[in-house]
Coordinates of C-alpha atoms and ligand atoms in Angstrom, one line a residue:
M1 CA -138.4 -216.1 140.2
S2 CA -136.5 -219.0 141.7
H3 CA -138.7 -221.8 140.8
P4 CA -137.3 -225.3 140.2
E5 CA -135.6 -225.3 136.9
P6 CA -137.8 -226.8 134.1
H7 CA -137.0 -230.5 134.2
D8 CA -133.4 -230.7 133.3
A9 CA -132.5 -232.7 130.4
H10 CA -135.7 -234.1 129.0
P11 CA -138.1 -232.1 127.0
K12 CA -141.5 -231.3 128.5
P13 CA -144.3 -233.5 127.3
A14 CA -146.7 -231.6 125.2
N15 CA -150.3 -231.3 126.6
F16 CA -153.4 -229.6 125.4
L17 CA -153.0 -226.8 127.9
R18 CA -149.4 -225.9 126.8
T19 CA -150.6 -226.0 123.1
L20 CA -153.5 -223.7 124.0
I21 CA -151.5 -221.2 125.9
E22 CA -148.8 -221.0 123.3
R23 CA -151.4 -220.2 120.7
E24 CA -153.2 -217.7 122.8
L25 CA -150.0 -215.8 123.6
Q26 CA -149.2 -215.7 120.0
D27 CA -152.6 -214.2 119.2
G28 CA -152.2 -211.7 122.0
V29 CA -155.4 -212.9 123.7
F30 CA -154.4 -211.5 127.1
A31 CA -152.4 -208.5 125.9
Q32 CA -155.1 -205.9 126.9
R33 CA -155.2 -206.9 130.6
R34 CA -154.0 -204.4 133.1
W35 CA -152.9 -205.2 136.7
G36 CA -153.6 -202.8 139.5
G37 CA -150.9 -204.3 141.7
S38 CA -153.3 -206.4 143.7
P39 CA -156.6 -208.2 143.1
G40 CA -159.5 -206.0 142.4
D41 CA -162.3 -204.9 140.1
A42 CA -162.1 -203.3 136.6
A43 CA -161.7 -199.8 138.1
H44 CA -158.8 -200.9 140.3
H45 CA -156.9 -202.7 137.5
A46 CA -157.5 -199.7 135.2
T47 CA -155.2 -197.7 137.5
G48 CA -152.3 -200.1 136.7
G49 CA -150.3 -200.7 133.5
A50 CA -150.2 -203.7 131.3
D51 CA -150.1 -206.9 133.4
P52 CA -146.4 -207.9 133.7
A53 CA -147.5 -211.5 134.1
R54 CA -148.1 -213.0 130.7
V55 CA -150.4 -215.6 132.2
R56 CA -151.9 -216.0 135.6
L57 CA -152.9 -219.3 137.1
R58 CA -153.9 -220.2 140.5
F59 CA -153.9 -223.2 142.9
P60 CA -157.1 -222.8 145.0
P61 CA -157.2 -225.3 147.8
E62 CA -160.0 -225.3 150.4
P63 CA -158.1 -225.2 153.7
N64 CA -160.1 -228.1 155.2
G65 CA -157.5 -230.9 155.1
Y66 CA -154.0 -231.9 154.1
L67 CA -152.7 -231.9 150.5
H68 CA -152.2 -235.2 148.8
I69 CA -150.6 -236.5 145.6
G70 CA -153.6 -235.5 143.5
H71 CA -153.2 -231.9 144.7
A72 CA -149.4 -232.1 143.9
K73 CA -150.5 -232.9 140.3
S74 CA -152.6 -229.7 140.2
I75 CA -149.9 -227.6 142.0
C76 CA -147.2 -228.7 139.5
L77 CA -149.5 -228.2 136.6
N78 CA -150.5 -224.6 137.6
F79 CA -147.1 -223.4 138.9
G80 CA -145.3 -225.2 136.1
L81 CA -147.3 -223.5 133.3
A82 CA -146.9 -220.1 135.0
R83 CA -143.2 -220.6 135.2
D84 CA -142.8 -221.8 131.7
F85 CA -144.9 -219.0 130.1
G86 CA -143.5 -216.1 132.0
G87 CA -146.4 -215.7 134.4
V88 CA -147.3 -216.2 138.0
C89 CA -149.4 -218.8 139.9
H90 CA -151.4 -217.5 142.8
L91 CA -151.8 -219.5 145.9
R92 CA -155.4 -218.8 146.9
F93 CA -157.1 -220.2 149.9
D94 CA -160.7 -220.9 148.9
D95 CA -162.1 -220.1 152.3
T96 CA -165.5 -218.9 151.5
N97 CA -167.2 -221.8 153.4
P98 CA -167.2 -221.0 157.1
E99 CA -167.0 -223.7 159.8
K100 CA -164.8 -226.2 158.0
E101 CA -161.6 -224.2 157.6
E102 CA -158.7 -224.0 160.0
Q103 CA -155.4 -222.2 160.3
E104 CA -153.7 -225.5 160.9
Y105 CA -154.5 -226.5 157.3
V106 CA -153.5 -223.1 155.9
D107 CA -150.1 -223.4 157.4
A108 CA -149.7 -227.0 156.3
I109 CA -150.7 -226.2 152.7
I110 CA -148.2 -223.3 152.5
E111 CA -145.5 -225.6 153.9
M112 CA -146.1 -228.3 151.4
V113 CA -146.4 -226.0 148.3
Q114 CA -143.0 -224.6 149.3
W115 CA -141.6 -228.1 149.9
L116 CA -142.6 -228.9 146.4
G117 CA -140.3 -226.1 145.4
W118 CA -142.8 -223.5 144.3
Q119 CA -143.3 -219.9 145.3
W120 CA -145.8 -217.2 144.5
D121 CA -143.6 -214.1 144.4
F122 CA -143.6 -212.2 141.1
N123 CA -142.4 -208.7 140.4
G124 CA -141.5 -208.2 144.0
S125 CA -144.8 -209.1 145.6
A126 CA -146.3 -212.2 147.1
H127 CA -149.4 -213.6 145.3
L128 CA -150.9 -215.4 148.3
F129 CA -154.6 -214.6 148.6
Y130 CA -157.7 -215.5 150.6
A131 CA -161.0 -215.7 148.9
S132 CA -162.7 -214.5 152.0
N133 CA -161.0 -211.1 151.5
Y134 CA -163.3 -210.7 148.5
F135 CA -166.6 -211.0 150.4
D136 CA -167.3 -207.3 149.8
Q137 CA -166.8 -207.6 146.1
M138 CA -168.9 -210.8 145.9
Y139 CA -171.7 -209.0 147.8
H140 CA -171.4 -206.1 145.4
A141 CA -171.6 -208.5 142.4
A142 CA -174.8 -210.0 143.8
E143 CA -176.4 -206.6 144.1
L144 CA -175.3 -205.8 140.6
L145 CA -177.1 -208.9 139.3
I146 CA -180.2 -208.0 141.3
E147 CA -180.2 -204.5 139.8
R148 CA -179.9 -205.9 136.3
G149 CA -182.8 -208.2 136.9
Q150 CA -180.5 -211.3 136.9
A151 CA -180.9 -212.5 140.4
Y152 CA -183.8 -212.8 142.9
V153 CA -184.5 -213.9 146.4
D154 CA -186.3 -217.2 146.6
E155 CA -188.3 -218.1 149.7
Q156 CA -189.2 -221.6 148.6
T157 CA -188.3 -224.4 150.9
A158 CA -185.2 -226.3 150.0
E159 CA -187.4 -229.3 149.0
A160 CA -189.6 -227.2 146.8
M161 CA -186.6 -225.7 145.1
R162 CA -185.2 -229.2 144.5
A163 CA -188.5 -230.4 143.1
S164 CA -189.0 -227.4 140.8
R165 CA -185.5 -227.8 139.3
G166 CA -186.6 -230.7 137.1
D167 CA -184.1 -233.3 135.9
F168 CA -182.3 -234.3 132.7
T169 CA -185.5 -235.1 130.9
T170 CA -187.9 -232.6 132.5
P171 CA -187.5 -228.8 132.4
G172 CA -187.7 -227.0 135.7
T173 CA -190.6 -224.8 136.7
D174 CA -190.4 -221.1 137.8
S175 CA -190.4 -220.3 141.5
P176 CA -193.4 -218.2 142.6
W177 CA -190.8 -215.6 143.7
R178 CA -189.1 -215.3 140.4
G179 CA -191.1 -212.3 139.2
R180 CA -190.1 -210.0 142.0
S181 CA -188.9 -206.5 141.0
P182 CA -185.3 -205.6 141.4
A183 CA -186.2 -203.2 144.2
E184 CA -188.0 -205.8 146.1
N185 CA -185.2 -208.3 145.6
L186 CA -182.6 -205.7 146.7
A187 CA -184.5 -204.9 149.9
R188 CA -184.9 -208.6 150.7
F189 CA -181.3 -209.4 150.0
R190 CA -180.2 -206.6 152.3
E191 CA -182.5 -208.0 155.0
M192 CA -180.7 -211.4 154.5
R193 CA -177.4 -209.7 155.0
D194 CA -178.6 -207.8 158.0
G195 CA -179.6 -210.9 159.8
L196 CA -183.4 -210.4 159.7
H197 CA -184.1 -213.9 158.4
A198 CA -183.5 -217.4 159.7
D199 CA -180.8 -219.7 158.3
G200 CA -182.1 -221.5 155.3
S201 CA -185.3 -219.5 155.0
M202 CA -184.4 -218.0 151.7
V203 CA -181.5 -217.9 149.1
L204 CA -180.4 -215.5 146.4
R205 CA -180.6 -217.2 143.0
A206 CA -179.4 -216.2 139.5
K207 CA -182.3 -215.7 137.1
I208 CA -181.2 -217.5 134.0
D209 CA -183.4 -220.2 132.5
M210 CA -185.4 -222.9 134.3
A211 CA -185.6 -224.9 131.1
A212 CA -181.9 -224.8 130.3
N213 CA -180.6 -228.2 129.2
N214 CA -177.7 -227.7 131.6
I215 CA -179.3 -228.0 135.1
N216 CA -176.6 -225.8 136.5
L217 CA -178.1 -222.9 134.6
R218 CA -181.6 -223.4 136.1
D219 CA -181.3 -220.4 138.4
P220 CA -178.5 -221.6 140.6
A221 CA -178.2 -220.4 144.2
L222 CA -175.7 -217.6 144.7
Y223 CA -176.0 -216.8 148.4
R224 CA -177.4 -218.6 151.5
I225 CA -178.0 -217.5 155.1
K226 CA -175.7 -219.2 157.5
R227 CA -174.9 -217.9 160.9
A228 CA -171.4 -219.3 161.3
H229 CA -168.1 -217.9 162.6
H230 CA -165.6 -217.5 159.8
H231 CA -161.8 -217.8 160.6
N232 CA -161.0 -214.6 158.7
T233 CA -164.1 -212.4 158.8
G234 CA -165.4 -213.5 162.2
D235 CA -169.1 -212.8 162.7
R236 CA -169.3 -210.0 160.2
W237 CA -171.4 -212.0 157.7
C238 CA -174.4 -214.2 158.1
I239 CA -174.7 -214.8 154.4
Y240 CA -172.1 -216.7 152.5
P241 CA -171.6 -217.0 148.7
M242 CA -171.9 -220.4 147.1
Y243 CA -168.7 -221.9 145.7
T244 CA -170.0 -221.7 142.1
F245 CA -170.7 -218.0 142.4
A246 CA -167.6 -217.2 144.4
H247 CA -165.0 -219.0 142.4
P248 CA -165.3 -217.2 139.0
I249 CA -165.3 -213.8 140.8
E250 CA -162.2 -214.8 142.7
D251 CA -160.5 -215.7 139.4
A252 CA -161.6 -212.4 137.7
L253 CA -160.5 -210.2 140.6
E254 CA -157.1 -211.8 140.5
N255 CA -156.8 -211.4 136.7
I256 CA -156.5 -215.1 136.2
T257 CA -156.1 -216.1 132.6
H258 CA -156.5 -219.8 132.9
S259 CA -158.6 -221.3 135.6
L260 CA -157.8 -225.0 135.7
C261 CA -160.0 -227.4 137.4
T262 CA -160.8 -231.1 137.3
L263 CA -163.4 -232.6 135.0
E264 CA -166.3 -232.7 137.4
F265 CA -166.6 -229.0 137.0
E266 CA -167.1 -229.2 133.2
D267 CA -170.9 -228.7 133.6
Q268 CA -170.3 -225.6 135.6
R269 CA -168.4 -223.8 132.8
P270 CA -171.5 -222.3 131.2
F271 CA -172.4 -220.7 134.5
Y272 CA -168.8 -219.5 135.0
D273 CA -168.9 -217.8 131.6
W274 CA -172.4 -216.5 132.1
L275 CA -171.6 -214.9 135.5
L276 CA -168.4 -213.2 134.4
E277 CA -170.0 -212.0 131.2
Q278 CA -172.8 -210.3 133.2
L279 CA -170.3 -208.7 135.6
A280 CA -168.0 -207.5 132.8
A281 CA -171.0 -206.1 131.0
A282 CA -172.0 -204.3 134.1
G283 CA -168.5 -202.8 134.2
M284 CA -167.4 -204.4 137.4
L285 CA -164.9 -206.8 135.9
Q286 CA -162.1 -206.3 133.5
R287 CA -162.1 -208.1 130.1
P288 CA -161.0 -210.5 128.8
C289 CA -162.5 -212.6 131.6
P290 CA -160.7 -215.7 132.9
K291 CA -161.5 -219.0 131.1
Q292 CA -162.1 -222.3 132.8
H293 CA -160.3 -225.4 131.5
E294 CA -160.8 -228.9 132.8
F295 CA -158.2 -231.6 133.0
G296 CA -158.5 -235.2 134.2
R297 CA -158.2 -236.1 137.8
L298 CA -155.2 -238.2 138.8
N299 CA -155.9 -241.6 140.3
L300 CA -153.0 -243.7 141.5
S301 CA -153.1 -247.4 141.9
Y302 CA -153.0 -248.6 145.6
V303 CA -153.8 -245.1 146.7
I304 CA -156.9 -243.2 147.9
T305 CA -157.0 -239.4 147.2
S306 CA -160.0 -238.1 148.9
K307 CA -159.6 -235.8 151.8
R308 CA -162.7 -237.3 153.5
K309 CA -161.4 -240.9 153.2
L310 CA -157.9 -239.9 154.2
R311 CA -159.5 -238.3 157.3
A312 CA -161.2 -241.6 158.0
L313 CA -157.9 -243.5 157.8
V314 CA -156.4 -241.1 160.3
D315 CA -159.4 -240.8 162.7
E316 CA -160.0 -244.5 162.8
Q317 CA -156.3 -245.0 163.5
H318 CA -155.5 -247.2 160.5
V319 CA -152.5 -245.0 160.3
N320 CA -150.7 -242.7 162.8
G321 CA -151.7 -239.2 161.8
W322 CA -151.7 -237.1 158.6
D323 CA -148.0 -237.5 158.1
D324 CA -147.9 -241.2 158.4
P325 CA -145.4 -242.4 155.8
R326 CA -147.9 -244.8 154.3
L327 CA -150.3 -242.0 153.4
P328 CA -150.4 -240.2 150.0
T329 CA -150.6 -236.9 151.8
L330 CA -147.6 -234.7 150.9
A331 CA -146.7 -234.6 154.6
G332 CA -146.7 -238.4 154.6
M333 CA -144.7 -238.7 151.4
R334 CA -142.1 -236.2 152.6
R335 CA -141.8 -238.2 155.9
R336 CA -141.5 -241.4 153.9
G337 CA -138.5 -239.9 152.1
Y338 CA -140.0 -238.9 148.7
T339 CA -138.1 -236.0 147.2
A340 CA -139.9 -233.0 145.9
A341 CA -138.0 -233.5 142.6
A342 CA -139.5 -236.9 142.2
V343 CA -143.0 -235.7 142.8
R344 CA -142.5 -232.9 140.3
K345 CA -141.1 -235.3 137.8
F346 CA -144.1 -237.6 138.3
A347 CA -146.6 -234.8 137.9
E348 CA -144.8 -233.7 134.7
D349 CA -144.6 -237.2 133.2
T350 CA -148.3 -237.9 133.8
G351 CA -149.1 -234.7 131.8
A352 CA -152.5 -233.2 131.6
S353 CA -155.2 -235.0 129.7
K354 CA -158.9 -234.5 129.1
T355 CA -159.9 -237.7 130.8
N356 CA -159.5 -238.9 134.3
I357 CA -156.5 -241.2 134.4
W358 CA -155.4 -244.2 136.4
V359 CA -151.6 -244.2 136.8
D360 CA -149.8 -247.2 138.0
Y361 CA -148.0 -246.7 141.3
S362 CA -144.7 -247.9 139.6
V363 CA -144.6 -244.6 137.7
L364 CA -144.3 -242.7 140.9
D365 CA -142.0 -245.2 142.4
G366 CA -139.8 -245.2 139.3
A367 CA -139.5 -241.4 139.4
L368 CA -138.5 -241.7 143.0
R369 CA -135.8 -244.3 142.4
A370 CA -134.5 -242.5 139.4
D371 CA -133.9 -239.4 141.6
L372 CA -132.4 -241.3 144.5
E373 CA -130.2 -243.6 142.4
G374 CA -127.8 -240.8 141.5
Q375 CA -127.6 -239.1 144.8
A376 CA -128.1 -241.4 147.8
P377 CA -124.9 -242.5 149.4
R378 CA -124.4 -246.2 149.8
L379 CA -124.1 -248.0 153.1
M380 CA -124.6 -251.5 154.4
A381 CA -127.3 -252.4 156.9
V382 CA -128.5 -255.6 158.4
I383 CA -132.2 -255.7 158.8
D384 CA -132.7 -259.2 160.3
P385 CA -129.4 -259.8 162.1
V386 CA -127.8 -263.0 163.1
P387 CA -124.1 -263.0 164.3
L388 CA -121.5 -264.6 162.0
K389 CA -118.6 -265.9 164.1
L390 CA -115.3 -266.1 162.3
V391 CA -113.8 -269.1 164.0
N392 CA -110.2 -268.8 162.9
W393 CA -109.9 -265.0 163.4
A394 CA -107.9 -265.1 166.6
E395 CA -105.6 -267.7 165.2
L396 CA -105.0 -265.7 162.0
F397 CA -104.9 -262.1 163.2
G398 CA -105.1 -262.1 167.0
A399 CA -108.3 -262.0 169.0
G400 CA -108.6 -258.2 169.3
H401 CA -107.6 -257.4 165.7
I402 CA -109.9 -255.2 163.6
E403 CA -109.2 -255.1 159.9
P404 CA -109.9 -251.6 158.5
C405 CA -112.1 -251.7 155.3
S406 CA -113.4 -249.0 153.1
A407 CA -116.0 -248.7 150.3
P408 CA -117.1 -246.0 147.9
A409 CA -119.9 -243.7 149.1
H410 CA -121.4 -243.9 145.6
P411 CA -120.3 -246.2 142.7
Q412 CA -120.7 -243.4 140.1
R413 CA -119.3 -240.6 142.2
P414 CA -115.7 -241.3 143.0
E415 CA -115.3 -237.6 144.1
L416 CA -117.2 -238.5 147.3
S417 CA -115.1 -239.7 150.2
Q418 CA -114.8 -243.4 151.0
R419 CA -116.6 -244.8 154.0
Q420 CA -114.6 -246.6 156.7
F421 CA -115.6 -249.6 158.8
G422 CA -113.9 -252.5 160.4
L423 CA -114.0 -256.3 159.9
G424 CA -113.6 -258.1 163.3
P425 CA -114.1 -261.6 164.7
T426 CA -117.9 -261.3 164.7
V427 CA -120.2 -259.5 162.2
W428 CA -123.9 -259.2 161.7
I429 CA -125.3 -260.8 158.6
E430 CA -128.9 -261.3 157.4
R431 CA -130.6 -264.3 158.8
D432 CA -131.6 -265.4 155.4
D433 CA -128.1 -265.3 154.0
F434 CA -127.6 -268.6 155.8
A435 CA -129.5 -271.8 155.0
E436 CA -128.8 -275.0 156.9
L437 CA -130.3 -277.0 154.0
P438 CA -129.9 -274.8 150.9
A439 CA -132.5 -274.8 148.2
K440 CA -131.2 -275.3 144.6
G441 CA -129.5 -272.2 143.4
F442 CA -128.8 -270.8 146.9
F443 CA -125.2 -269.4 146.7
R444 CA -124.9 -267.8 150.1
L445 CA -123.8 -269.4 153.4
F446 CA -124.5 -273.1 154.0
P447 CA -122.6 -275.6 156.1
P448 CA -120.7 -278.7 154.9
R449 CA -122.8 -281.9 154.8
N450 CA -122.9 -285.5 153.8
D451 CA -125.9 -286.7 152.0
A452 CA -127.6 -290.1 152.3
A453 CA -125.4 -291.5 149.5
G454 CA -122.3 -290.5 151.4
V455 CA -121.4 -287.6 149.0
S456 CA -120.0 -284.7 151.0
T457 CA -120.4 -281.1 150.0
P458 CA -118.0 -278.5 151.5
G459 CA -119.4 -275.5 153.3
N460 CA -120.1 -272.7 150.9
K461 CA -117.8 -269.7 150.4
V462 CA -119.0 -266.1 150.0
R463 CA -117.4 -262.8 150.1
L464 CA -118.2 -260.4 152.9
K465 CA -118.6 -257.3 150.7
Y466 CA -115.6 -255.0 150.8
G467 CA -114.1 -257.6 153.2
M468 CA -112.8 -261.1 153.0
V469 CA -114.0 -264.5 151.7
V470 CA -115.3 -266.8 154.3
E471 CA -116.2 -270.5 154.3
C472 CA -119.2 -271.6 156.3
T473 CA -118.4 -274.3 158.9
G474 CA -121.7 -274.6 160.7
C475 CA -124.1 -272.9 163.1
E476 CA -125.2 -272.7 166.7
K477 CA -128.8 -273.1 167.9
D478 CA -130.8 -272.6 171.0
A479 CA -132.9 -275.2 172.8
D480 CA -135.8 -274.4 170.4
G481 CA -133.6 -275.1 167.4
R482 CA -133.5 -271.4 166.4
I483 CA -130.2 -270.4 164.9
T484 CA -128.3 -268.1 167.2
A485 CA -125.0 -267.8 165.3
V486 CA -123.5 -268.8 161.9
L487 CA -119.9 -270.1 161.9
A488 CA -117.3 -269.6 159.2
S489 CA -113.6 -269.5 158.8
V490 CA -111.8 -266.6 157.0
L491 CA -109.6 -267.3 154.0
P492 CA -106.4 -265.4 154.3
D493 CA -105.2 -263.1 151.6
T494 CA -108.7 -262.5 150.2
K495 CA -109.3 -258.9 151.4
S496 CA -111.0 -256.9 148.7
G497 CA -108.7 -254.5 147.0
T498 CA -105.5 -256.3 147.8
P499 CA -103.4 -258.2 145.2
G500 CA -104.6 -261.7 144.6
S501 CA -107.8 -261.2 146.6
D502 CA -109.9 -262.6 143.8
A503 CA -107.9 -265.9 143.5
V504 CA -110.7 -267.6 145.3
K505 CA -113.8 -267.5 143.2
V506 CA -117.2 -267.2 145.0
K507 CA -120.7 -267.1 143.6
G508 CA -122.2 -265.0 146.4
T509 CA -121.4 -261.7 148.1
I510 CA -123.2 -260.7 151.2
T511 CA -123.6 -257.5 153.1
W512 CA -122.6 -257.3 156.8
V513 CA -121.9 -254.9 159.6
G514 CA -119.3 -255.4 162.3
V515 CA -120.5 -256.3 165.8
H516 CA -117.8 -254.1 167.3
D517 CA -118.7 -250.9 165.3
G518 CA -122.2 -251.5 164.0
V519 CA -124.8 -249.0 165.1
A520 CA -128.2 -250.3 166.4
A521 CA -131.0 -248.6 164.4
T522 CA -134.8 -248.8 164.3
L523 CA -136.0 -249.5 160.8
N524 CA -139.6 -248.8 159.7
L525 CA -140.3 -251.1 156.8
Y526 CA -143.3 -249.8 154.9
D527 CA -145.4 -251.6 152.3
R528 CA -148.5 -250.5 150.4
L529 CA -151.5 -249.5 152.5
F530 CA -154.0 -251.4 150.4
T531 CA -153.8 -254.9 149.0
E532 CA -155.8 -254.1 145.9
P533 CA -154.7 -251.7 143.2
Q534 CA -158.2 -250.1 143.1
P535 CA -159.2 -250.2 146.8
E536 CA -162.7 -249.1 146.0
A537 CA -163.4 -251.1 142.9
G538 CA -167.0 -252.2 142.6
G539 CA -168.1 -250.0 145.5
R540 CA -166.0 -251.9 148.0
D541 CA -165.2 -250.3 151.3
F542 CA -161.5 -249.5 151.3
R543 CA -161.3 -250.7 154.9
E544 CA -161.8 -254.3 153.7
V545 CA -158.5 -254.2 151.8
I546 CA -156.2 -252.5 154.2
N547 CA -152.9 -254.3 154.2
P548 CA -152.4 -255.7 157.8
T549 CA -148.6 -255.7 157.4
S550 CA -148.1 -252.2 155.8
K551 CA -145.7 -251.3 158.6
T552 CA -143.1 -253.5 160.2
V553 CA -140.7 -252.1 162.7
V554 CA -137.4 -254.0 163.2
S555 CA -134.1 -253.4 165.0
G556 CA -131.1 -253.7 162.8
F557 CA -127.6 -252.6 162.5
V558 CA -126.0 -250.0 160.2
E559 CA -122.5 -249.0 159.4
P560 CA -120.5 -246.8 161.9
A561 CA -120.7 -243.8 159.5
L562 CA -124.3 -243.4 160.6
A563 CA -123.6 -243.3 164.4
T564 CA -124.3 -239.6 164.6
V565 CA -126.1 -238.9 161.4
A566 CA -128.3 -235.8 161.4
G567 CA -131.9 -235.7 160.1
D568 CA -133.3 -235.4 156.6
Q569 CA -130.8 -237.7 154.9
R570 CA -131.4 -240.4 152.4
F571 CA -129.3 -243.5 151.8
Q572 CA -129.2 -246.6 149.8
F573 CA -128.7 -249.6 152.1
E574 CA -127.1 -252.0 149.7
R575 CA -129.4 -254.8 148.6
H576 CA -132.3 -253.4 150.7
G577 CA -133.4 -250.2 149.2
Y578 CA -133.6 -246.5 150.0
F579 CA -134.0 -245.2 153.5
V580 CA -134.4 -241.8 155.1
T581 CA -134.0 -240.6 158.6
D582 CA -137.4 -240.2 160.1
R583 CA -138.3 -236.5 160.5
I584 CA -139.9 -237.0 163.9
D585 CA -138.4 -239.9 165.7
H586 CA -134.8 -239.9 164.5
R587 CA -132.0 -238.8 166.8
P588 CA -128.3 -238.7 166.1
G589 CA -127.0 -241.5 168.2
A590 CA -130.4 -243.3 168.2
P591 CA -131.1 -243.5 164.5
V592 CA -134.6 -244.3 163.1
F593 CA -134.9 -244.9 159.4
N594 CA -137.9 -245.3 157.1
R595 CA -137.7 -247.5 154.1
I596 CA -138.6 -245.2 151.2
T597 CA -138.7 -247.9 148.6
A598 CA -137.0 -251.1 147.5
L599 CA -134.2 -251.1 144.9
R600 CA -136.4 -252.7 142.2
D601 CA -140.0 -252.0 141.2
G602 CA -142.2 -254.0 143.5
W603 CA -145.4 -252.5 142.0
V604 CA -145.7 -254.2 138.7
K605 CA -148.7 -256.5 138.6
Ligands
LIG701 P1 -160.5 -233.9 147.7 O1 -161.5 -234.6 146.8 O2 -159.4 -234.7 148.1 O3 -161.2 -233.2 148.8 P2 -160.6 -231.4 146.4 O4 -160.7 -231.3 144.9 O5 -161.9 -231.2 147.1 O6 -159.9 -232.7 146.8 P3 -159.5 -228.8 146.9 O7 -158.7 -228.4 148.1 O8 -160.9 -228.3 146.8 O9 -159.5 -230.4 146.9 O10 -158.8 -228.7 145.5 C1 -157.6 -228.0 145.3 C2 -157.3 -228.3 143.8 O11 -156.7 -229.6 143.7 C3 -158.5 -228.3 142.9 O12 -158.2 -227.5 141.8 C4 -158.7 -229.7 142.6 O13 -159.3 -229.9 141.3 C5 -157.3 -230.3 142.6 N1 -157.2 -231.7 142.8 C6 -157.7 -232.4 143.9 N2 -157.5 -233.7 143.8 C7 -157.0 -233.9 142.6 C8 -156.6 -235.0 141.8 N3 -156.7 -236.3 142.3 N4 -156.0 -234.9 140.6 C9 -155.9 -233.6 140.1 N5 -156.2 -232.5 140.7 C10 -156.8 -232.6 142.0
LIG702 MG1 -163.4 -230.3 147.3

């Protein structure tokens, strides 16, 4: 397999799942399992040899929306454990619910799991499955339960069923249909299948215990009638299995050893075990049966990870589509410039725990910056440009002179080639690198002045990074008093890298881009989408705390090296942060960059 390498230098954090799997493998818990080369029942697997996969896990998304950072957590956990223990992780589309599922989502999910760096090939075959391909086996399982007296067709109304289920303090009461014979139930169930009954008129239920403490064991529904077109099986079925019935069977047919799910399914585990035990006892399923293990859901500060709410953000146009760089969808994060390695590192660092966890956004942001720091080439960019005119340039060098300058592409990677750009008579600088009346401690450009007491302060000197030292002489303004240009004179013999260039000491260094060779660029500056770390705290509607300035688009200038830059590249714009070419809007020659994140953690509270 060519999975991402286990995370390079640092040891993997232990978690309860790792510990458990290690022990089970030592004890040979799964050693008896056979693998028939594809998913199937006990008879099918008996035709194969010992399962070459030491463990089998699965990531089972419902193809009804786009994957988000919470799913990434589950993906990395499942695929990572499979990789680390010599097994395989199946990608399974849990598409047993007709109506809601669409091919668009299937394609998008495949793309994002691959983007994260995972794949489902093992022993020369792909382990990508669709739960809807198991409808026949699920149907067969239902008939088996009926024959064994463990399932019955209930014709009570939905309300009556709800009422007779009882609650935490009251046991349920038996349905009047509970005593039917297996033969009667079988006939009825086949009528359901054959379309002889109306939608919702009856359901197939397991016959377990209406007084069970766990309400999920009070004869849960297994099959319902629903005339709906299914994306894979078309109109072949008018009955569909319930998720709680379908999922354990999917796991068992696929020989899953560890069925990981989030904590809200904990109460379903007894039914999961009950069902598989019955079907194994009936000889349909191979033993040992899969086991369900729950882990805590990931919640991230400033982020919402519910498909339904993300859909609302998209539909109500608070953001521009599922891949909006402000969304925690994987498509959005990729467009924002997140690296797959950073997402994997984040998933690994946040481990697997037995409680739902809130993780501070700075953990994700830190993983991202740690990954980008070592690789992103450095460049200068001016985000809020104002021209700086070098008033003595013509006199010193001649009006048309351009002084060639260069700088390392990366401070720790001298093997990378230097970047080249020119210093000319006018350069772009940041508007806030000039202050007409500087605050205390401001070391960048300010003009000479005389205060009320007659004390005169000279204009301040700064270094144009990788260029020369300049001394501010004043500024130009328009009729409204807005500054239209900053003025400075160049100090001769101060060019960076030349002998004696540091003879003039300065306290500030500013970044700049030449007016003659700077490249105009559109810069999308993103900020958090919500103003509150827990947008829904106390039952608040997340719409109330949408950050109105989560996206700012500005026109800036970047170094000439980026004039024809191709797509999918990340840079550090010195002093400003990390930027990526936008996947959709960027064109070589007309660059569009998204700010991925700032240089320092802006998320700490
Ligand atoms: P959502 O609530 O966003 O609709 P889901 O749980 O319904 O998510 P599925 O597509 O049904 O999404 O789930 C795929 C897998 O991803 C499941 O195993 C689910 O438990 C897991 N998963 C979803 N959200 C998270 C999360 N925030 N943290 C960890 N795992 C998650
Ligand atoms: Mg769900």
